[in-house]
CSV table of C-alpha atoms in Angstrom, one decimal:
chain,number,residue,atom,x,y,z
A,1,MET,CA,-6.3,4.1,4.9
A,2,PHE,CA,-8.7,2.0,7.5
A,3,HIS,CA,-10.7,5.4,8.0
A,4,LYS,CA,-10.9,5.7,4.3
A,5,LEU,CA,-12.3,2.5,3.6
A,6,ASP,CA,-14.4,2.6,6.6
A,7,LYS,CA,-17.3,4.6,4.4
A,8,ASN,CA,-20.2,4.6,7.3
A,9,GLN,CA,-17.7,5.5,9.9
A,10,ASP,CA,-18.9,2.5,12.1
A,11,GLY,CA,-15.2,1.5,13.0
A,12,LEU,CA,-15.2,-1.4,11.0
A,13,VAL,CA,-14.4,-2.5,7.1
A,14,THR,CA,-17.0,-4.8,5.6
A,15,LEU,CA,-15.3,-7.6,3.2
A,16,ASP,CA,-16.8,-5.8,0.1
A,17,GLU,CA,-14.8,-2.7,0.9
A,18,LEU,CA,-11.5,-5.0,1.7
A,19,HIS,CA,-11.8,-6.7,-1.2
A,20,TRP,CA,-12.4,-3.2,-3.1
A,21,ILE,CA,-8.8,-1.9,-1.6
A,22,LEU,CA,-7.3,-5.3,-2.6
A,23,GLU,CA,-8.4,-4.6,-6.0
A,24,ARG,CA,-6.9,-1.3,-6.1
A,25,LEU,CA,-3.4,-2.7,-4.9
A,26,GLY,CA,-3.6,-5.5,-7.7
A,27,TRP,CA,-3.8,-8.3,-4.9
A,28,SER,CA,-7.4,-9.7,-6.5
A,29,GLU,CA,-6.5,-13.4,-5.8
A,30,HIS,CA,-9.9,-13.8,-3.7
A,31,THR,CA,-13.4,-13.2,-4.2
A,32,PRO,CA,-15.3,-11.7,-1.1
A,33,GLU,CA,-16.7,-15.1,-0.5
A,34,GLU,CA,-13.3,-16.5,-0.4
A,35,LEU,CA,-12.0,-13.5,2.1
A,36,GLU,CA,-14.8,-14.5,4.1
A,37,LEU,CA,-13.9,-18.1,4.7
A,38,PHE,CA,-10.5,-16.8,5.1
A,39,VAL,CA,-11.2,-14.0,7.5
A,40,GLY,CA,-14.3,-15.9,9.3
A,41,LYS,CA,-16.5,-13.0,9.6
A,42,GLN,CA,-18.1,-9.9,7.6
A,43,SER,CA,-16.3,-7.2,8.7
A,44,LEU,CA,-12.9,-6.3,10.5
A,45,ASP,CA,-12.2,-3.4,13.1
A,46,LEU,CA,-8.9,-1.4,13.0
A,47,ASP,CA,-6.6,-3.9,14.7
A,48,GLU,CA,-8.1,-7.1,12.7
A,49,PHE,CA,-7.3,-5.1,9.7
A,50,LEU,CA,-3.9,-4.4,10.5
A,51,ARG,CA,-3.2,-7.8,11.2
A,52,PHE,CA,-5.1,-8.8,7.9
A,53,TYR,CA,-2.8,-6.5,6.0
A,54,ASP,CA,0.2,-7.7,8.0
A,55,ASP,CA,-0.3,-11.4,7.2
A,56,ALA,CA,-1.4,-10.3,3.1
A,57,VAL,CA,1.9,-8.3,2.7
A,58,SER,CA,4.2,-11.0,4.5
A,59,ASN,CA,2.6,-13.8,2.0
A,60,ARG,CA,3.5,-11.5,-0.8
A,61,LYS,CA,6.8,-12.2,-0.8
A,62,GLU,CA,7.6,-11.9,-4.2
A,63,THR,CA,9.6,-8.6,-5.3
A,64,LYS,CA,9.3,-7.0,-8.7
A,65,ASN,CA,13.0,-6.1,-8.6
A,66,ASP,CA,15.5,-9.3,-7.8
A,67,SER,CA,18.3,-6.8,-6.3
A,68,VAL,CA,15.4,-5.6,-3.7
A,69,VAL,CA,16.4,-7.8,-0.4
A,70,ASP,CA,15.6,-7.0,2.9
A,71,ASN,CA,14.7,-8.9,5.7
A,72,ASP,CA,11.4,-6.5,6.8
A,73,ASP,CA,8.8,-7.9,4.2
A,74,ALA,CA,6.1,-5.1,5.1
A,75,ILE,CA,8.5,-2.4,3.8
A,76,VAL,CA,9.4,-4.5,0.5
A,77,GLY,CA,5.9,-5.0,0.2
A,78,ALA,CA,4.6,-1.6,0.6
A,79,PHE,CA,7.7,-0.7,-1.7
A,80,ASN,CA,6.1,-2.9,-4.3
A,81,VAL,CA,2.5,-1.5,-4.2
A,82,PHE,CA,4.1,2.0,-5.5
A,83,ASP,CA,6.9,0.7,-7.7
A,84,VAL,CA,3.9,0.1,-10.1
A,85,ASN,CA,6.2,-0.2,-13.3
A,86,GLY,CA,8.8,-2.7,-11.3
A,87,ASP,CA,11.8,-0.4,-12.0
A,88,GLY,CA,12.8,-0.5,-8.7
A,89,TYR,CA,12.2,3.0,-8.2
A,90,ILE,CA,8.9,4.9,-7.1
A,91,SER,CA,8.3,8.1,-9.2
A,92,SER,CA,6.2,11.0,-8.4
A,93,GLU,CA,3.6,9.7,-11.2
A,94,GLU,CA,3.6,6.3,-9.5
A,95,LEU,CA,2.8,8.0,-6.1
A,96,ARG,CA,-0.1,9.7,-7.7
A,97,THR,CA,-1.0,6.6,-9.3
A,98,VAL,CA,-1.4,4.3,-6.1
A,99,LEU,CA,-3.0,7.2,-4.2
A,100,GLU,CA,-5.6,7.4,-6.5
A,101,ARG,CA,-5.9,3.5,-6.5
A,102,LEU,CA,-6.5,4.0,-3.0
A,103,GLY,CA,-9.4,6.2,-3.0
A,104,PHE,CA,-7.6,9.6,-2.7
A,105,GLU,CA,-8.6,11.1,-6.2
A,106,GLU,CA,-9.6,14.1,-4.3
A,107,GLU,CA,-6.6,14.9,-2.3
A,108,THR,CA,-4.2,13.8,-4.9
A,109,LYS,CA,-5.7,17.1,-6.6
A,110,SER,CA,-3.9,19.2,-4.1
A,111,TRP,CA,-1.3,17.4,-3.2
A,112,ASP,CA,2.0,18.0,-4.8
A,113,CYS,CA,3.8,14.3,-5.2
A,114,GLY,CA,6.7,15.7,-6.7
A,115,ARG,CA,7.3,17.5,-3.4
A,116,MET,CA,6.8,14.2,-1.3
A,117,ILE,CA,9.3,12.6,-3.6
A,118,ARG,CA,11.9,15.5,-3.4
A,119,ALA,CA,11.2,15.4,0.4
A,120,HIS,CA,12.8,11.7,0.4
A,121,ASP,CA,15.3,11.7,-2.3
A,122,LYS,CA,18.2,11.8,-0.7
A,123,ASN,CA,20.6,11.4,-3.7
A,124,LEU,CA,18.4,13.8,-6.0
A,125,ASP,CA,17.9,11.5,-8.7
A,126,GLY,CA,14.1,12.6,-8.8
A,127,VAL,CA,12.8,9.3,-7.7
A,128,ILE,CA,12.9,7.2,-4.7
A,129,ASP,CA,14.8,3.8,-4.4
A,130,PHE,CA,14.1,1.1,-1.6
A,131,GLU,CA,16.5,2.9,0.8
A,132,GLU,CA,15.4,5.9,0.7
A,133,PHE,CA,11.7,4.3,1.0
A,134,LYS,CA,12.6,2.2,4.0
A,135,ASN,CA,14.4,5.3,5.7
A,136,MET,CA,11.4,7.0,5.2
A,137,MET,CA,9.1,4.3,6.4
A,138,LEU,CA,11.4,3.7,9.4
A,139,HIS,CA,11.2,7.5,10.5
A,140,VAL,CA,7.6,7.7,10.0
A,141,GLN,CA,6.8,5.0,12.4
């Protein structure tokens, strides 16, 4: 995601680029000016971006689905980003929607989001529930 945001490939994400991705994720509570006050600089390198993202996810502890409870706030936060309608599941349509919001419009034309879902859908119900998502994330890292 960082490299996609770094439009000029200088190794830095500007606050405008950061604000843009936060808007796409539905986290647009702050203006670029407020972000500058919070961040304390005009741009972030990869490590700073990852720290900012981890802090942002940690601060968004509200879950859309009360039955989703886990100690790992980052995984819960990531799940909630993809669970667009808040029903506790990620469908292939939700996956495509979020990827497009993140700026991967061209890539999603060739990606088979249904296949991505099926690859991690252990109970074969056609969607990814939180446990399947968590297992997928823990094996990716």
